XYZ file of C-alpha atoms in Angstrom:
690
model
C -106.660 -147.553 75.570
C -105.190 -147.906 78.885
C -106.087 -150.868 81.391
C -104.169 -149.895 85.152
C -101.267 -147.540 86.168
C -98.054 -148.488 84.337
C -95.263 -150.251 86.152
C -91.970 -148.931 84.733
C -90.536 -152.216 84.919
C -87.873 -151.564 87.716
C -87.376 -154.584 89.832
C -88.673 -155.001 93.091
C -86.217 -157.789 94.873
C -82.676 -158.347 93.505
C -81.794 -160.853 91.118
C -80.308 -164.412 91.998
C -76.732 -164.406 90.544
C -75.844 -166.653 88.064
C -72.076 -167.924 87.173
C -71.473 -168.408 83.165
C -74.937 -167.447 81.790
C -75.049 -168.930 78.600
C -75.974 -166.488 75.576
C -76.979 -163.741 77.603
C -79.709 -161.699 75.490
C -78.871 -158.376 75.558
C -81.795 -156.904 77.385
C -80.179 -159.213 79.988
C -76.804 -158.173 79.638
C -77.794 -154.186 80.196
C -80.189 -154.903 83.356
C -78.314 -157.262 85.568
C -81.839 -157.948 87.531
C -83.377 -159.831 84.066
C -80.531 -162.195 84.354
C -82.768 -165.122 85.930
C -85.020 -164.761 82.893
C -82.941 -164.895 80.410
C -84.023 -168.544 79.585
C -87.389 -166.839 79.237
C -86.637 -163.948 77.216
C -84.409 -166.308 74.646
C -87.724 -168.626 74.478
C -89.727 -165.932 73.374
C -87.026 -164.833 70.916
C -86.485 -168.375 69.828
C -90.329 -168.345 69.207
C -90.033 -165.347 66.586
C -87.278 -166.398 64.817
C -89.157 -169.809 64.176
C -92.391 -167.987 63.180
C -90.441 -166.038 60.960
C -88.961 -168.873 58.924
C -92.117 -170.971 58.809
C -94.015 -167.685 57.321
C -90.560 -166.974 54.691
C -90.707 -170.717 53.851
C -86.880 -170.837 55.358
C -85.857 -167.334 54.277
C -87.036 -167.956 50.588
C -89.540 -165.172 50.560
C -89.216 -162.101 52.747
C -91.849 -161.473 55.954
C -92.945 -158.720 53.489
C -94.102 -160.824 50.800
C -95.509 -162.920 53.274
C -97.657 -159.696 54.160
C -99.420 -158.909 50.514
C -102.684 -160.094 51.302
C -104.745 -156.933 50.679
C -103.494 -157.659 47.805
C -104.788 -161.134 47.424
C -108.005 -160.712 49.356
C -111.062 -158.331 48.698
C -112.359 -156.773 45.631
C -109.626 -155.410 42.848
C -110.113 -154.114 39.369
C -108.082 -156.595 36.756
C -107.053 -155.928 33.017
C -109.944 -158.177 31.875
C -112.910 -157.012 35.201
C -112.818 -157.485 38.782
C -111.833 -160.448 41.043
C -113.115 -160.492 44.681
C -111.701 -163.237 47.477
C -112.835 -164.003 50.914
C -111.284 -166.679 53.156
C -114.775 -168.240 54.757
C -113.651 -171.506 55.531
C -116.697 -172.390 57.523
C -119.335 -170.871 54.142
C -121.328 -173.213 52.351
C -122.265 -170.847 49.912
C -121.178 -166.795 49.204
C -122.749 -164.435 46.702
C -122.047 -160.911 46.395
C -125.795 -158.927 46.133
C -125.404 -155.115 45.624
C -126.152 -152.116 43.468
C -124.722 -153.741 40.435
C -127.001 -156.414 40.750
C -130.377 -154.885 42.311
C -129.347 -156.421 45.615
C -130.639 -160.264 44.524
C -129.063 -163.478 44.440
C -127.557 -163.976 40.995
C -125.679 -166.654 39.997
C -123.297 -164.920 37.995
C -122.204 -163.199 41.623
C -121.697 -166.501 43.367
C -118.477 -167.183 44.753
C -116.710 -170.519 44.324
C -114.496 -172.071 46.903
C -110.941 -172.477 45.827
C -110.043 -175.928 45.865
C -108.363 -177.281 49.161
C -108.786 -174.437 51.104
C -111.065 -172.341 53.115
C -110.886 -169.612 50.210
C -113.168 -168.157 48.067
C -113.328 -166.821 44.698
C -115.178 -164.590 41.997
C -114.219 -163.370 38.607
C -116.574 -160.763 37.024
C -116.621 -158.964 33.397
C -116.071 -155.332 33.920
C -118.992 -153.850 33.331
C -120.468 -156.522 35.939
C -119.734 -153.813 38.875
C -118.507 -150.070 38.825
C -116.893 -147.379 40.982
C -119.176 -146.182 43.648
C -121.454 -149.380 43.758
C -122.422 -150.361 47.114
C -122.631 -154.205 47.845
C -122.076 -157.156 50.798
C -121.537 -160.330 50.813
C -124.070 -163.013 51.174
C -122.674 -166.086 53.516
C -124.522 -168.943 54.228
C -123.654 -171.930 56.257
C -125.022 -174.948 58.150
C -127.585 -173.505 60.542
C -127.528 -169.918 59.737
C -127.026 -167.550 56.546
C -126.790 -163.241 56.740
C -125.246 -160.178 54.895
C -121.814 -159.312 55.526
C -118.718 -157.087 54.961
C -115.777 -158.759 53.482
C -113.101 -158.770 55.893
C -110.640 -156.923 53.946
C -113.121 -154.068 52.433
C -111.116 -151.357 51.803
C -114.048 -148.535 51.822
C -116.893 -148.599 53.676
C -119.683 -146.243 53.704
C -122.828 -145.971 55.906
C -126.048 -144.649 54.996
C -127.389 -141.389 56.828
C -130.838 -142.380 56.890
C -130.591 -146.086 57.622
C -127.472 -145.902 59.446
C -126.493 -148.977 57.586
C -123.091 -149.864 56.584
C -121.944 -151.317 53.424
C -119.230 -151.853 51.382
C -118.651 -149.861 48.526
C -116.534 -150.682 44.539
C -113.723 -147.755 45.082
C -111.930 -147.440 41.502
C -111.330 -143.891 40.660
C -110.852 -142.846 37.053
C -107.572 -140.912 38.438
C -105.164 -142.896 41.050
C -104.319 -140.335 43.568
C -100.526 -139.087 42.401
C -98.443 -138.028 45.393
C -96.668 -134.960 45.362
C -93.839 -135.743 48.276
C -93.224 -139.720 47.232
C -90.535 -140.354 49.829
C -90.186 -138.703 53.800
C -87.982 -139.277 56.234
C -89.375 -139.043 59.722
C -87.367 -136.178 61.970
C -87.077 -138.115 65.277
C -84.512 -135.681 66.984
C -86.898 -135.112 69.278
C -90.107 -136.961 67.793
C -92.800 -134.024 68.855
C -95.915 -135.570 68.294
C -99.815 -134.052 68.163
C -102.277 -136.522 68.690
C -105.061 -135.892 66.945
C -108.892 -136.703 65.732
C -110.189 -136.058 62.405
C -114.233 -135.837 63.220
C -113.327 -133.419 66.324
C -111.076 -131.182 64.947
C -113.366 -128.446 63.791
C -115.174 -125.991 65.733
C -118.485 -125.955 64.417
C -120.478 -129.129 66.240
C -120.088 -131.476 63.533
C -117.803 -133.965 62.082
C -114.856 -132.536 60.342
C -113.030 -134.155 57.375
C -110.123 -134.995 56.100
C -109.920 -131.813 53.698
C -110.836 -129.577 56.757
C -107.860 -130.611 58.681
C -105.473 -130.587 55.942
C -106.503 -126.814 55.354
C -107.237 -125.276 58.804
C -105.541 -127.757 61.559
C -102.646 -129.191 59.570
C -100.990 -125.166 59.816
C -101.738 -124.877 63.378
C -99.659 -127.661 63.770
C -96.934 -126.999 61.650
C -96.619 -123.220 63.332
C -96.657 -124.861 66.914
C -93.350 -126.845 66.029
C -94.353 -130.361 65.982
C -92.930 -132.728 63.643
C -95.338 -135.276 63.920
C -99.558 -136.281 64.108
C -101.026 -139.555 65.269
C -104.218 -139.901 64.084
C -107.298 -141.707 66.185
C -110.003 -143.395 64.738
C -108.852 -144.070 60.941
C -110.034 -147.843 60.606
C -113.891 -148.027 59.951
C -115.691 -147.900 63.208
C -119.494 -148.490 63.561
C -120.122 -146.344 66.509
C -118.543 -142.882 66.466
C -118.178 -142.661 69.895
C -115.890 -145.488 70.411
C -112.854 -142.805 69.337
C -111.954 -145.279 66.825
C -111.139 -148.088 69.485
C -114.257 -150.657 68.010
C -113.104 -151.718 64.661
C -114.668 -153.362 62.294
C -112.916 -152.975 58.864
C -109.530 -153.054 59.200
C -108.278 -151.944 55.786
C -111.046 -149.106 55.643
C -110.311 -145.542 56.136
C -113.219 -144.422 57.756
C -115.873 -143.023 55.182
C -117.463 -140.799 57.965
C -114.485 -138.419 57.378
C -114.078 -137.900 53.598
C -112.568 -140.527 50.826
C -108.934 -142.789 50.154
C -108.029 -139.953 48.259
C -108.455 -137.092 50.782
C -106.944 -139.064 53.727
C -103.823 -139.443 51.336
C -103.987 -135.770 50.536
C -103.685 -134.711 53.524
C -100.736 -137.410 54.737
C -98.996 -135.873 51.489
C -99.621 -132.048 52.232
C -98.435 -132.751 56.048
C -95.110 -134.954 54.187
C -94.632 -131.558 52.328
C -94.647 -129.434 55.743
C -91.838 -131.888 57.561
C -94.469 -133.795 59.571
C -94.675 -137.652 59.937
C -98.069 -139.112 60.076
C -98.387 -141.753 62.412
C -101.710 -144.070 62.467
C -103.149 -144.793 66.109
C -103.742 -148.397 64.729
C -105.763 -151.351 66.855
C -104.957 -154.953 66.729
C -105.718 -155.510 70.256
C -109.353 -156.200 70.020
C -112.508 -155.653 67.324
C -115.989 -154.712 67.629
C -118.339 -157.537 68.444
C -120.795 -156.596 65.708
C -121.249 -159.301 63.526
C -122.975 -157.772 60.287
C -120.525 -154.864 59.865
C -117.301 -156.584 61.561
C -115.296 -160.173 61.983
C -117.740 -161.627 65.158
C -119.049 -164.311 62.999
C -118.353 -164.004 59.563
C -119.349 -166.995 58.210
C -120.870 -169.111 60.920
C -117.744 -169.594 62.776
C -117.500 -166.815 65.864
C -113.908 -168.682 66.313
C -112.279 -167.980 62.537
C -110.514 -164.439 63.615
C -111.027 -164.989 67.496
C -109.849 -167.024 70.335
C -112.434 -169.464 71.282
C -113.783 -170.041 74.994
C -112.858 -167.502 77.972
C -110.552 -165.882 75.865
C -113.068 -164.896 72.937
C -114.617 -161.936 74.631
C -112.779 -159.065 76.269
C -114.093 -158.756 79.903
C -113.449 -154.756 79.898
C -113.887 -153.686 76.591
C -117.421 -155.639 75.400
C -115.081 -156.917 72.608
C -113.070 -159.827 70.976
C -109.978 -160.873 71.033
C -107.945 -161.883 67.913
C -106.301 -165.507 67.999
C -102.786 -164.781 67.042
C -101.868 -168.377 67.315
C -103.450 -168.544 64.251
C -101.290 -167.813 60.956
C -104.811 -166.646 58.832
C -105.146 -164.040 61.846
C -101.224 -162.855 61.724
C -101.480 -162.935 57.928
C -104.357 -160.775 57.712
C -102.769 -158.698 60.593
C -99.304 -158.268 58.975
C -100.995 -157.388 55.795
C -103.044 -154.539 57.697
C -99.726 -153.285 58.727
C -98.536 -153.163 55.499
C -101.005 -152.002 53.790
C -101.194 -148.871 55.466
C -97.469 -148.139 54.954
C -97.731 -148.272 51.045
C -101.268 -147.801 50.349
C -101.428 -144.635 52.309
C -97.844 -143.676 53.440
C -98.455 -143.726 56.956
C -95.213 -142.995 58.354
C -95.767 -145.882 61.607
C -97.922 -146.909 64.369
C -99.050 -146.409 67.848
C -100.129 -149.594 69.187
C -103.384 -149.432 71.415
C -103.975 -151.336 74.141
C -100.852 -153.739 73.831
C -101.108 -154.859 77.792
C -104.428 -156.345 76.990
C -102.587 -158.287 74.400
C -99.608 -159.666 76.135
C -101.385 -161.407 79.278
C -104.103 -163.891 79.436
C -105.588 -160.840 82.099
C -105.491 -158.673 79.888
C -103.882 -156.679 82.822
C -106.709 -156.519 84.706
C -105.996 -157.147 87.989
C -102.615 -157.889 87.817
C -100.220 -155.933 90.506
C -96.799 -156.144 87.958
C -94.602 -155.537 91.702
C -91.533 -157.292 89.934
C -89.542 -158.967 87.226
C -91.014 -162.302 87.890
C -94.838 -161.196 86.832
C -93.248 -160.631 83.373
C -92.330 -164.167 83.239
C -94.696 -166.504 85.179
C -96.444 -168.125 82.376
C -99.435 -165.417 82.820
C -98.388 -164.101 78.996
C -99.478 -164.924 75.617
C -96.825 -165.999 73.673
C -98.745 -165.870 70.968
C -99.502 -162.061 71.441
C -95.968 -161.252 71.923
C -94.725 -163.572 68.825
C -96.911 -160.926 67.025
C -96.364 -157.977 68.198
C -92.731 -158.910 67.118
C -93.496 -159.862 63.582
C -95.184 -156.773 63.060
C -92.232 -154.537 63.977
C -89.782 -156.834 61.852
C -92.196 -156.285 59.022
C -92.769 -152.811 59.642
C -89.200 -151.836 59.856
C -88.432 -154.252 56.697
C -91.154 -152.201 54.759
C -90.196 -148.956 55.883
C -86.523 -148.749 57.738
C -87.507 -145.171 58.857
C -91.000 -146.138 60.429
C -91.481 -145.748 63.665
C -94.036 -147.493 66.058
C -94.868 -146.923 69.670
C -96.341 -149.199 72.197
C -99.369 -148.113 74.541
C -98.537 -150.291 77.388
C -98.957 -149.742 80.925
C -97.605 -152.613 82.729
C -94.033 -152.083 82.544
C -92.773 -154.952 80.324
C -89.023 -155.190 79.982
C -87.880 -155.230 76.324
C -90.836 -153.717 74.488
C -88.726 -150.831 73.227
C -85.708 -152.688 72.635
C -84.400 -154.480 69.699
C -85.660 -157.508 68.560
C -81.599 -159.264 68.177
C -81.168 -158.234 72.114
C -84.281 -160.166 72.940
C -86.703 -157.497 73.035
C -89.885 -156.824 71.000
C -88.984 -154.123 68.435
C -91.020 -151.533 69.305
C -88.862 -147.732 68.620
C -90.984 -146.158 71.405
C -92.939 -147.198 74.551
C -95.582 -144.240 76.237
C -94.546 -143.298 79.466
C -97.670 -143.903 80.762
C -96.282 -143.453 84.418
C -96.202 -139.561 84.193
C -99.967 -138.642 83.557
C -100.983 -140.678 86.695
C -98.310 -138.623 88.370
C -99.745 -135.515 87.662
C -102.865 -136.030 87.959
C -102.551 -137.566 91.489
C -100.340 -134.825 92.271
C -103.167 -132.149 91.514
C -105.772 -134.136 93.082
C -104.351 -135.401 96.356
C -101.372 -132.858 97.236
C -101.721 -129.056 98.114
C -98.816 -126.852 96.094
C -96.574 -126.592 99.048
C -96.231 -130.236 99.452
C -95.210 -130.917 95.788
C -91.548 -132.342 95.717
C -89.015 -131.502 93.261
C -86.855 -134.764 94.067
C -90.609 -136.628 93.401
C -91.201 -135.149 89.896
C -87.826 -135.431 88.817
C -87.382 -138.986 89.959
C -91.168 -139.544 88.196
C -90.351 -138.041 84.234
C -86.993 -139.992 83.946
C -88.482 -142.952 85.471
C -87.628 -145.373 82.892
C -85.653 -148.204 81.722
C -82.155 -147.037 79.932
C -81.810 -148.941 77.393
C -85.869 -148.156 75.504
C -87.002 -144.852 74.195
C -90.122 -143.354 75.496
C -92.809 -141.115 74.962
C -93.391 -138.356 77.548
C -96.521 -136.930 77.920
C -98.436 -134.931 80.715
C -101.921 -135.628 79.332
C -103.598 -137.404 75.761
C -106.735 -137.743 74.929
C -107.450 -140.247 77.657
C -107.148 -137.700 80.127
C -109.653 -135.403 78.267
C -112.778 -137.964 77.954
C -115.925 -137.640 79.889
C -115.616 -138.547 83.488
C -112.011 -137.202 83.444
C -109.875 -133.887 83.684
C -107.461 -132.318 81.480
C -104.762 -130.601 83.450
C -105.878 -127.417 83.256
C -109.651 -128.123 83.943
C -108.367 -129.563 87.522
C -105.664 -126.923 87.946
C -108.394 -124.125 87.619
C -111.820 -125.830 86.885
C -114.965 -123.551 86.410
C -112.895 -120.395 87.087
C -111.891 -120.615 83.484
C -115.478 -119.703 82.411
C -115.329 -116.721 84.482
C -111.935 -115.507 84.641
C -109.972 -116.504 81.634
C -110.360 -112.984 80.183
C -107.171 -110.816 80.327
C -107.627 -108.221 82.786
C -109.819 -110.592 84.874
C -107.864 -113.235 86.180
C -108.530 -114.503 89.676
C -105.647 -116.326 91.715
C -106.809 -119.925 91.078
C -106.595 -118.668 87.112
C -102.953 -117.519 87.530
C -102.182 -120.536 89.204
C -103.181 -122.802 86.610
C -101.701 -120.847 83.862
C -97.977 -120.774 85.797
C -98.341 -124.466 86.722
C -99.896 -125.732 83.154
C -96.364 -123.976 81.221
C -94.376 -125.608 84.708
C -95.799 -129.030 84.176
C -95.181 -129.242 80.603
C -91.637 -127.734 80.738
C -90.451 -129.966 83.159
C -91.777 -133.052 81.256
C -90.752 -132.337 77.803
C -87.130 -131.292 78.669
C -86.813 -134.813 80.681
C -87.426 -136.773 77.316
C -85.446 -139.452 76.561
C -87.338 -140.214 72.929
C -90.417 -137.894 72.253
C -93.027 -136.106 73.474
C -96.665 -135.950 72.652
C -99.504 -134.207 73.568
C -103.296 -134.082 72.420
C -104.700 -131.420 70.005
C -106.164 -128.123 72.072
C -104.140 -129.456 75.429
C -101.212 -127.145 74.935
C -103.078 -124.187 75.061
C -105.691 -125.345 77.450
C -108.446 -126.671 75.538
C -111.095 -126.306 78.527
C -113.797 -128.895 78.998
C -113.474 -132.919 78.698
C -114.465 -135.118 75.409
C -117.910 -135.923 74.683
C -119.110 -137.568 71.684
C -122.430 -137.553 70.316
C -124.602 -140.495 72.043
C -128.165 -140.688 73.279
C -127.368 -139.548 76.885
C -126.132 -135.837 75.216
C -128.766 -135.341 73.081
C -126.509 -136.421 70.145
C -124.814 -133.476 70.386
C -121.379 -132.491 69.368
C -120.661 -129.515 71.365
C -118.267 -131.537 73.582
C -116.687 -133.445 70.654
C -114.783 -130.554 68.580
C -112.150 -128.525 69.265
C -112.827 -124.746 69.815
C -109.700 -123.473 67.927
C -111.675 -119.552 68.466
C -110.524 -119.612 72.004
C -106.477 -119.746 71.251
C -107.265 -117.226 68.297
C -108.974 -114.486 70.394
C -105.991 -112.479 72.345
C -108.793 -110.940 74.416
C -108.248 -114.416 76.443
C -105.542 -116.012 78.331
C -105.384 -119.463 76.067
C -102.753 -117.478 73.802
C -100.483 -117.795 76.430
C -100.328 -121.117 76.664
C -100.538 -121.570 73.064
C -97.276 -119.126 72.629
C -95.585 -120.598 75.522
C -95.891 -124.209 74.251
C -94.519 -123.031 71.052
C -91.470 -121.627 72.255
C -90.910 -124.531 74.326
C -90.577 -126.984 71.686
C -88.151 -124.200 69.171
C -85.993 -123.713 72.457
C -85.597 -127.678 72.374
C -84.804 -127.982 69.119
C -82.330 -125.120 69.005
C -80.013 -127.534 71.338
C -78.343 -130.327 68.669
C -79.195 -133.801 69.578
C -81.073 -132.792 72.342
C -81.960 -136.496 72.831
C -78.525 -137.333 73.466
C -77.588 -135.172 75.901
C -77.117 -136.284 79.122
C -80.067 -135.435 81.474
C -78.016 -134.007 84.503
C -79.514 -133.015 87.913
C -77.732 -129.995 89.521
C -79.533 -129.216 92.447
C -82.908 -130.111 94.124
C -84.198 -128.687 97.666
C -87.755 -130.351 98.617
C -87.866 -127.282 101.502
C -87.414 -124.634 99.093
C -89.172 -126.778 96.282
C -86.380 -126.240 94.104
C -85.110 -127.654 91.236
C -82.196 -127.457 88.542
C -80.979 -129.870 86.041
C -79.134 -129.466 82.502
C -79.220 -130.944 79.551
C -76.354 -130.108 77.331
C -75.529 -126.026 76.847
C -79.381 -125.259 78.840
C -79.663 -125.106 82.641
C -83.602 -125.431 83.781
C -84.464 -123.899 87.211
C -88.082 -124.620 88.728
C -89.514 -122.927 92.027
C -92.647 -124.955 92.461
C -93.336 -123.080 95.906
C -96.122 -121.248 95.445
C -95.740 -118.197 97.747
C -91.795 -117.991 98.127
C -89.313 -116.077 95.422
C -85.987 -116.682 95.913
C -82.668 -113.792 95.057
C -79.558 -114.855 94.597
C -79.953 -119.030 94.815
C -77.134 -120.277 93.617
C -76.518 -123.239 91.341
C -72.811 -124.820 90.970
C -72.822 -125.576 87.382
C -69.842 -125.106 84.615
C -68.118 -121.788 84.940
C -68.929 -119.135 82.377
C -72.339 -116.813 81.178
C -75.994 -117.851 80.502
C -78.608 -115.778 78.981
C -82.351 -116.817 79.759
C -83.930 -118.189 76.556
C -87.532 -118.842 78.505
C -89.155 -118.205 81.345
C -92.318 -119.154 81.822
C -93.227 -115.974 84.404
C -92.519 -113.845 81.073
C -95.616 -111.287 80.368
C -95.950 -112.313 76.607
C -96.815 -115.740 78.222
C -99.017 -114.625 80.731
C -96.796 -114.596 83.829
C -96.336 -111.326 85.794
C -92.804 -110.558 84.138
C -90.645 -110.397 87.586
C -87.377 -110.934 86.380
C -85.326 -108.960 84.028
C -84.468 -111.647 81.662
C -82.350 -109.393 79.303
C -79.267 -109.727 81.795
C -76.359 -111.837 81.370
C -75.446 -114.187 84.163
C -71.968 -114.976 85.015
C -71.106 -117.635 87.725
C -69.120 -116.477 90.387
C -65.804 -118.059 91.001
C -65.226 -120.689 93.752
C -61.954 -121.807 94.523
C -63.484 -125.212 95.621
C -64.217 -126.162 92.806
C -61.840 -124.084 90.133
C -60.450 -127.274 89.005
C -64.060 -128.674 88.228
C -64.002 -125.239 86.189
C -67.727 -124.338 87.467
C -68.682 -121.591 89.634
C -72.228 -120.331 91.157
C -74.829 -119.552 88.660
C -77.205 -117.059 91.018
C -80.227 -116.154 90.213
C -83.824 -114.503 91.114
C -86.673 -117.211 90.975
C -90.191 -116.039 90.962
C -92.739 -118.355 92.688
C -94.254 -120.708 90.574
C -91.747 -120.399 87.762
C -89.517 -122.296 85.043
C -86.466 -120.720 83.645
C -84.304 -122.198 80.645
C -80.632 -120.546 80.494
C -78.330 -121.308 77.710
C -74.229 -121.255 78.585
C -72.722 -119.149 75.756
């Protein structure tokens, strides 16, 4: 959930020179503009070191041992029966009420406070509840009482008729047996397919984990992605929140199916070489008191900051108090739970900017490095995020963590030892902003290759990013996807083969070029939201009162790309071949990105990575014959062309021709020659050196 346009973290002014700066942290050594802030960087680092020491009892246990709360709290089956525990320091009495006792107050279902703590506990015989029973806590406190869903509940369901949520006893006779017990994600490069289970089907209804496994996952595999990033896993009362207003942090959303069905989906993904990343929400929580944590036991501040910091001013939600050990315990345990119980391969942390700053990033300019070290930062949240990364990589050294962050906070995706926060990647949120601005504000004749190339590689050298043209954010109602911005209403009338008009042909060409230049310049990974690879039309609009609770725009119309009488498959086929091409270049992420040539007047851009040469002509009208590029001498063959007929292009160039460099005495000692190409208007081509 972005809060504002991204700042990439580049300094706006020159640094102060420091002499004999003691103990420069790694990120300050890597970026001299950070030297004046080394003390602040080290202070944040030392705060985390101190906190780890405290939580691990000076190293007598691991951070992972501290994060075992989900094994203690909540409802668990034991050899002798059942045990239930809850942290509710403000409660006076707590009962369990449910199907097992007719939803009545029964003394045998009354919890006892564990002496000297804020924890409550209840032991029950085996026959006192059974798998599938619905239940809730009934909490009494000084001045009030009410039904509550346990904070650590691992299964929560909604009654279809009453819409009331309840916790559910979940202990099936057969535990899920993993077919793929170990898995290591392929991050060379990381190619993420962002997805939502409920809207993954053609039908106008909520899809399921099983349907996604059977119908969508094979498409992801065929498309060439090696990771899926699943949204809306944690239980949320309002479907239309896209999963960002979480109520039950340990419960996989039951509207999509059972825990075993989610595990089967993850298992099948792993069997097909697909990593599964969870979109985790620790930046805020839903306000709901009956379903959520808003007032669990009479203290609205039990999990959340007090006073002015209690509510998020823009999201109508509650902000966690990252300074409380019990809250840190809850959130860290949540990270470990999803890794261990469901075998998720990592997390994309949502709303990181909101966590980092007292202002949540709202109204902040972030014009220079001083804006990241001016006392406006929440050191508790910074500490928590760093702890979370330390824990996640302790539990699984191959786990993936990604930060959704728009301010450009330096060090976010740098190693903890270097003074960073430990994320593996940060979202390159400047790139989709750039493409939207370019398409909206500039005529095609004014697209400047120099600006394009600068923006797609505008990032910190010591931090890996996830580049993307558009995500779910750009597809939401009120916004537009790239293809819809390019073609607009003509998608409805001119996306049938043979009936394309100029607007449709323009959109098809630029959609491919935008993706090619974005993915070919990555330094870590690439992300695409499901359906956007083939130019899914329209916007996303979840069922709500304003649209008559319709699912019409909360689905994916796979029939469009499957229908080869329409143009959508051109874009899907191209996306697949593009990823195949990049994966064919060994160590693509590590290959240097070297500019060969750009000319804003001609709207030409060329660069190389390893043995691949990328050439773009963004001009809408001008094609060029024998356009020369100085490259390592040898022969080059075309491996992908956006203008090929198989991808909906005109096929103006003969891609079967082998291209030989022309020698130039001036560059003979550099072993370079001139590669001369015919470059049609609005086209991009990838060549490989033989």
